[in-house]
CSV table of C-alpha atoms in Angstrom, one decimal:
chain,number,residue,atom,x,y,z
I,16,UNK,CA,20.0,-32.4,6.8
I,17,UNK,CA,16.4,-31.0,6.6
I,18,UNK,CA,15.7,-27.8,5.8
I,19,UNK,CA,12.6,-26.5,7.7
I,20,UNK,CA,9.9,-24.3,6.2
I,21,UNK,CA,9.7,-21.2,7.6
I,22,UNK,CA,6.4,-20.1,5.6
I,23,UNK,CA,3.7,-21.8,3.4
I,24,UNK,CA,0.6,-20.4,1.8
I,25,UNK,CA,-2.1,-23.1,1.6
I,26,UNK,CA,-5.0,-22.0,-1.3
I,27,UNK,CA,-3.7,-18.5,0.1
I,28,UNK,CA,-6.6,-16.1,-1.7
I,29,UNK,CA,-7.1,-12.0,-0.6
I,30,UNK,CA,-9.9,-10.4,-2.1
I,31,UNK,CA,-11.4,-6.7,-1.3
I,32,UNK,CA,-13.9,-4.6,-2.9
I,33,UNK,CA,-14.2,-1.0,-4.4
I,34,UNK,CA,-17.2,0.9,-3.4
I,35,UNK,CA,-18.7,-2.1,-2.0
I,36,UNK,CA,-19.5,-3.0,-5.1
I,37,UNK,CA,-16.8,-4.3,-7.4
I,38,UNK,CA,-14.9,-7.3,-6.1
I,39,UNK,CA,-10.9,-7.1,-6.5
I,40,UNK,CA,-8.4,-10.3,-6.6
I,41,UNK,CA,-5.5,-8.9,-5.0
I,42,UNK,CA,-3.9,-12.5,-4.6
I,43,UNK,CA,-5.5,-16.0,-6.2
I,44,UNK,CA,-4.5,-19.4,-4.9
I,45,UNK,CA,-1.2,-19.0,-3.4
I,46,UNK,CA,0.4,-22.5,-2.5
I,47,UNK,CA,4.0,-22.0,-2.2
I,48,UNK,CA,6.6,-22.8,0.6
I,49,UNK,CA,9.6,-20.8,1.6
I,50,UNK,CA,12.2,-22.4,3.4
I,51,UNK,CA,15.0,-21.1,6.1
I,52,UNK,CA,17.7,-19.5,4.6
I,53,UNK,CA,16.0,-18.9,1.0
I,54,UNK,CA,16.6,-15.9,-1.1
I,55,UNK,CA,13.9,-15.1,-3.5
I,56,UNK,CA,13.0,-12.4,-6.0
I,57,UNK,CA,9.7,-11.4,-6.3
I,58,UNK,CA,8.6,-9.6,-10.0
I,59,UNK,CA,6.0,-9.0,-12.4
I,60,UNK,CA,4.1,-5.8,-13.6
I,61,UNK,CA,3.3,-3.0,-11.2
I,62,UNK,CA,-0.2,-3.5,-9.5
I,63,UNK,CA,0.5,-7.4,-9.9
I,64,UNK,CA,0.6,-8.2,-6.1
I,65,UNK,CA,3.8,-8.3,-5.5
I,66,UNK,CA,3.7,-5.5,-2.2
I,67,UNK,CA,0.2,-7.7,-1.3
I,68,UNK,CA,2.1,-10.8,-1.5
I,69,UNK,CA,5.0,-9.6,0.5
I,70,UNK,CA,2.8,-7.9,3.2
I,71,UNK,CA,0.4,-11.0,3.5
I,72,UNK,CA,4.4,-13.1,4.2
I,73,UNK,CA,4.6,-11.3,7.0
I,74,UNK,CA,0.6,-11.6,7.9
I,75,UNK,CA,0.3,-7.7,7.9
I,76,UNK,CA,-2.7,-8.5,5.4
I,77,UNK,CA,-5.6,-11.3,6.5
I,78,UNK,CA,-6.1,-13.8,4.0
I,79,UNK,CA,-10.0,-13.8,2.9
I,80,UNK,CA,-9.5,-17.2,2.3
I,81,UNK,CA,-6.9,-20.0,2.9
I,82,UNK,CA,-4.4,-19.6,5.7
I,83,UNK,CA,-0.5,-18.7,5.5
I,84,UNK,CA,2.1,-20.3,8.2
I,85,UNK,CA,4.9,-19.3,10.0
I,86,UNK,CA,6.7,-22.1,11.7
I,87,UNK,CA,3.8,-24.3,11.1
I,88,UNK,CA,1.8,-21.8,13.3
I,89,UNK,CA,-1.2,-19.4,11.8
I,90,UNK,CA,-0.9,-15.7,12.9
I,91,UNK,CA,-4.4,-15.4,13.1
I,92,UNK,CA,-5.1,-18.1,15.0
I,93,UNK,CA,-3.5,-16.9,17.7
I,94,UNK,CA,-3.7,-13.5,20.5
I,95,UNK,CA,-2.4,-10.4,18.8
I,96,UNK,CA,-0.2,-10.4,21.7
I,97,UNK,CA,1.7,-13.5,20.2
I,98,UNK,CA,1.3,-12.4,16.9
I,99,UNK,CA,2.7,-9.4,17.4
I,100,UNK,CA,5.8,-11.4,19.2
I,101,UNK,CA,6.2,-13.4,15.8
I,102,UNK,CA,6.1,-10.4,13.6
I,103,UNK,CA,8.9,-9.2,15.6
I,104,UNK,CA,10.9,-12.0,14.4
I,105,UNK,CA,10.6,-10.3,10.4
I,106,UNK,CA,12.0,-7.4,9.0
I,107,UNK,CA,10.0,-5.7,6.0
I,108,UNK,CA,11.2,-2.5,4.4
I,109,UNK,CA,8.3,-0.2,2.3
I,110,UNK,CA,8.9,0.3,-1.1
I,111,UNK,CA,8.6,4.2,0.4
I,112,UNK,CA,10.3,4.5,3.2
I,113,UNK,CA,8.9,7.0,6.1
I,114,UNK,CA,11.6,8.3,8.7
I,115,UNK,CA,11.3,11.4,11.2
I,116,UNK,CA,13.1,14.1,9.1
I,117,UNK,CA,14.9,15.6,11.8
I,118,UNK,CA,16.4,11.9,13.0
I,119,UNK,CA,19.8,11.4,13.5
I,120,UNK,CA,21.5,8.6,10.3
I,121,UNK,CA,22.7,6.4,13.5
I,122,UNK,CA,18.9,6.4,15.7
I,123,UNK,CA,17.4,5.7,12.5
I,124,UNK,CA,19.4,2.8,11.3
I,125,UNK,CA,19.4,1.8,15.0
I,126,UNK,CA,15.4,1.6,14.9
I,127,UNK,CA,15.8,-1.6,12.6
I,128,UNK,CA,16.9,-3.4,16.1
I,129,UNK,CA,13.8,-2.6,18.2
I,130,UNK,CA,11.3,-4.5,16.7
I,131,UNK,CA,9.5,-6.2,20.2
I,132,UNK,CA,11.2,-3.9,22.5
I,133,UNK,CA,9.1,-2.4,25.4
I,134,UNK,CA,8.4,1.4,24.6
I,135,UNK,CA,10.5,2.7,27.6
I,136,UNK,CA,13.6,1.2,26.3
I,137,UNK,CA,12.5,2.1,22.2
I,138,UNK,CA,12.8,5.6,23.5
I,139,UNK,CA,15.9,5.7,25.4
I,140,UNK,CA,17.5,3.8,23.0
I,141,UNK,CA,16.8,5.8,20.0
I,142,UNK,CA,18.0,9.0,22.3
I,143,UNK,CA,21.4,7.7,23.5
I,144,UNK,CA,21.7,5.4,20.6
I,145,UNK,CA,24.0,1.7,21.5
I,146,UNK,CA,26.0,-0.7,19.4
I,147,UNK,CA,27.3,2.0,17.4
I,148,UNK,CA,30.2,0.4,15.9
I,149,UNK,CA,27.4,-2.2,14.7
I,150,UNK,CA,25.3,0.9,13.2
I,151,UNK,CA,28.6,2.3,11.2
I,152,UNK,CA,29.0,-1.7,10.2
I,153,UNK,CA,25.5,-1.8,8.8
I,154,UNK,CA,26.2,1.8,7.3
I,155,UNK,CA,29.7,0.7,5.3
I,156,UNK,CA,27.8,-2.1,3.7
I,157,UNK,CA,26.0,0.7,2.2
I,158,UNK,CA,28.1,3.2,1.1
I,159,UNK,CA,26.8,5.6,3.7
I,160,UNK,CA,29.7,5.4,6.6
I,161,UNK,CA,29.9,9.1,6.6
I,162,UNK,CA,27.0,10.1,6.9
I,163,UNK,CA,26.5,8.4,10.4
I,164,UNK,CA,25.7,12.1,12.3
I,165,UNK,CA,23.6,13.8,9.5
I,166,UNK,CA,19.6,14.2,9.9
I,167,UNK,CA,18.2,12.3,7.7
I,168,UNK,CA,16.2,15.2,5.7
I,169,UNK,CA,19.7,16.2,4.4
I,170,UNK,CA,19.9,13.0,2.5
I,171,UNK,CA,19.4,11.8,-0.9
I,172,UNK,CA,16.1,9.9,-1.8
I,173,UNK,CA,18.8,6.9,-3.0
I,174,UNK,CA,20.2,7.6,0.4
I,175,UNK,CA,17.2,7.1,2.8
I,176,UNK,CA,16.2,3.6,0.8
I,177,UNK,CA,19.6,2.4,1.6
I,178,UNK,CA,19.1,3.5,5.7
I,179,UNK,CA,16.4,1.5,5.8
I,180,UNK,CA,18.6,-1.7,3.9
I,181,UNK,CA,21.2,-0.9,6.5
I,182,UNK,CA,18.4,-1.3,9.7
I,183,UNK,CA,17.8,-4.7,8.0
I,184,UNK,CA,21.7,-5.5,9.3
I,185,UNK,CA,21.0,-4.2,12.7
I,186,UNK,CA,18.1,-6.0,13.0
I,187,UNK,CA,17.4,-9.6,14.8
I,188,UNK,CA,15.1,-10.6,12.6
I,189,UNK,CA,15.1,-14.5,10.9
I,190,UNK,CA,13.5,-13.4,7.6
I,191,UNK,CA,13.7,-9.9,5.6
I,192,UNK,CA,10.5,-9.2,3.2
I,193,UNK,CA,11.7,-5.6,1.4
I,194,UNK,CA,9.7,-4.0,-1.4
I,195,UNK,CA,11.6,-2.7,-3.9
I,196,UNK,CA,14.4,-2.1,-2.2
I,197,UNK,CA,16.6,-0.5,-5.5
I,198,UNK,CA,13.8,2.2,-6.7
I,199,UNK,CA,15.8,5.1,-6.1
I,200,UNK,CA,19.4,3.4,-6.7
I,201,UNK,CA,21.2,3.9,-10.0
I,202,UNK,CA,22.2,1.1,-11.4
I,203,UNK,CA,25.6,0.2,-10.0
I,204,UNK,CA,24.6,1.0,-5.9
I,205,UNK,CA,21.3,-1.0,-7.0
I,206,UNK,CA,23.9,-4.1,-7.9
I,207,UNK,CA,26.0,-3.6,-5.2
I,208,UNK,CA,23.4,-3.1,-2.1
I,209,UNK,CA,21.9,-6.4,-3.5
I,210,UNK,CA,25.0,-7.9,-3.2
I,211,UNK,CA,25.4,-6.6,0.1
I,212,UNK,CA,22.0,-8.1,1.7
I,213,UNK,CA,23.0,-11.3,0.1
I,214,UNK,CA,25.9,-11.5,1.8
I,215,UNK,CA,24.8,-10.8,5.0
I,216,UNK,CA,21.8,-13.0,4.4
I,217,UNK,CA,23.7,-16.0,3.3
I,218,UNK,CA,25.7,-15.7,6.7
I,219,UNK,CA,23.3,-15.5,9.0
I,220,UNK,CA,21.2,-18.3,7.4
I,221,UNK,CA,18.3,-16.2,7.6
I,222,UNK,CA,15.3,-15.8,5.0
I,223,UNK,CA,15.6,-13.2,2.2
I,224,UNK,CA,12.7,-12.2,-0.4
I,225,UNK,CA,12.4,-9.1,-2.1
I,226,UNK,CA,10.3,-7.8,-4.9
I,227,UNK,CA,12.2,-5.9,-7.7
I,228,UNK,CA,11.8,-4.0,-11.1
I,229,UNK,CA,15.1,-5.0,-11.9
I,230,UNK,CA,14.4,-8.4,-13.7
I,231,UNK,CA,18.3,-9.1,-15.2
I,232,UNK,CA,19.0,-8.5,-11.3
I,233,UNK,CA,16.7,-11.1,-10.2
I,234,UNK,CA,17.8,-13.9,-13.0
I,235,UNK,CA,21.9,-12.9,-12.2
I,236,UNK,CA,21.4,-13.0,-8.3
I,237,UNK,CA,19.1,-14.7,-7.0
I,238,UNK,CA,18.2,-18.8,-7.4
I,239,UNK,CA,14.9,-18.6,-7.2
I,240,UNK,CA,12.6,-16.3,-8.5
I,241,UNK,CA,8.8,-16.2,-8.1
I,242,UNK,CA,6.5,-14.1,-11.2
I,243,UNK,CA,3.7,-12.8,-10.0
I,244,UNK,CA,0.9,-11.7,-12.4
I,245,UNK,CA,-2.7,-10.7,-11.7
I,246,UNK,CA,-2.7,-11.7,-8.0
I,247,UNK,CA,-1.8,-14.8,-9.5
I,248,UNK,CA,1.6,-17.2,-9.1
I,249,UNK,CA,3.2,-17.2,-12.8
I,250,UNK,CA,6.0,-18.8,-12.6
I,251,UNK,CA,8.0,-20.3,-9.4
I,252,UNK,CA,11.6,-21.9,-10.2
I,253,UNK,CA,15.2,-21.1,-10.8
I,254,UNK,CA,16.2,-18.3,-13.0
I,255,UNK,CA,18.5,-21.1,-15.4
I,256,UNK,CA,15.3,-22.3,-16.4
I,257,UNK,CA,13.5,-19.0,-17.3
I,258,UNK,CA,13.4,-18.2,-20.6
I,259,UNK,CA,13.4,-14.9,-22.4
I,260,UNK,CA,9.4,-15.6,-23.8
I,261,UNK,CA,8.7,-16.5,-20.2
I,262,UNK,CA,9.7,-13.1,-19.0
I,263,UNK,CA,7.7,-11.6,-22.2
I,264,UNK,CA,4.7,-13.4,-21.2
I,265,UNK,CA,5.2,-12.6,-17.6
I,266,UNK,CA,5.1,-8.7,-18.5
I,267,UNK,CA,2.9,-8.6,-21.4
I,268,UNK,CA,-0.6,-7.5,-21.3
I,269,UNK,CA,-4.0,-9.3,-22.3
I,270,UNK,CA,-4.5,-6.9,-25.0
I,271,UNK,CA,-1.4,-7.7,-26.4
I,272,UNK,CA,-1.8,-11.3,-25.8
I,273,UNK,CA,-5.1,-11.5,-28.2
């Protein structure tokens, strides 16, 4: 059976300026497909482009030149009315994570499920919160069942990242973009909420690509990991075929190239 593409940068570029006077490559000739039901790991050195790349996957960035598509269709193309309908299909989690202090753990994770909702029904929903056996689901897979009835401002930085993983299992959505999802996670809840969104991805057939710092978790997890250095595409393939001078390369700098 075919396996459809759910996004492709064609000769993707995204350039902006400083001061108007010094031109900036955020992202260089992007040409890479993503099909349904993919799981990808995103790395490479911080200021790379890996948060441009993910935010230009879910067309929150314009391309200066080149086009991306979702579904064959380009979001800027088309009314910000549909687009906005489209983007409501995605789910993408901040590498720094904003939620209203005072909140409620269950309204917040509940928020991942509203994404094209009308207002009226946002609001009542986050007051008088439904599915709530789905919110403590989307909590245990997590770690966090307990904490269902705390306000979030009495929670752990680790705890709050891993809110926002569990609004990704609330959520509708066909494809998850999250930024460096295990920045505030020690090492073995980093493992495990991987595992975790995995899982859930895998069974609902639905897209997963994240960015991480965690490079041995990218090569042990996931099958296909994309390296991303100086706005550019380093390396796109499966992790068996990554080798340790590959990732040295991917990581080391031009000074200590020459």
């Amino acid at each position: 059976m075919r396996v459809s593409k759910i996004i492709k940068f064609k000769n993707f570029f995204l350039h902006y300026s400083i001061l108007k006077q010094k031109r900036v490559e955020a992202l260089s000739d992007v040409n890479i497909s993503i099909k349904k039901g993919e799981q990808i790991a995103v790395i490479g050195p911080s200021g790379c482009g890996k948060t441009t790349f993910l935010k230009s996957l879910v067309f929150a960035i314009r391309p200066t030149y080149g086009k991306l598509l979702f579904h064959n269709v380009d979001p800027w193309l088309i009314s910000q009315k549909r687009r906005h309908m489209m983007r409501s299909k995605i789910f993408i989690s901040l590498q720094v994570p904003h939620l209203p202090p005072r909140q409620k753990v269950h309204a917040a994770v509940y928020a991942g499920k509203l994404a094209g909702v009308n207002s009226l029904v946002s609001i009542f929903s986050l007051i008088y919160p439904q599915d709530i056996e789905q919110v403590k689901y989307a909590l245990d897979c997590f770690g966090l069942a307990d904490k269902i009835h705390e306000r979030v401002d009495r929670l752990s930085g680790g705890e709050r990242q891993r809110i926002f993983l569990a609004r990704a299992v609330v959520s509708k959505s066909e494809l998850w973009a999250v930024d460096e999802p295990l920045a505030s996670l020690d090492p073995i809840r980093a493992e495990g909420s991987i595992l975790s969104l995995k899982k859930i991805a895998f069974k609902r057939n639905l897209t997963f690509v994240t960015s991480l710092h965690q490079t041995e978790i990218a090569l042990k997890h996931f099958s296909r990991v994309i390296g991303i250095k100086q706005g550019k595409i380093f390396f796109d393939q499966s992790p068996t075929t990554i080798s340790d001078e590959l990732i040295k390369n991917l990581y080391r700098t031009d000074s200590e190239l020459n």
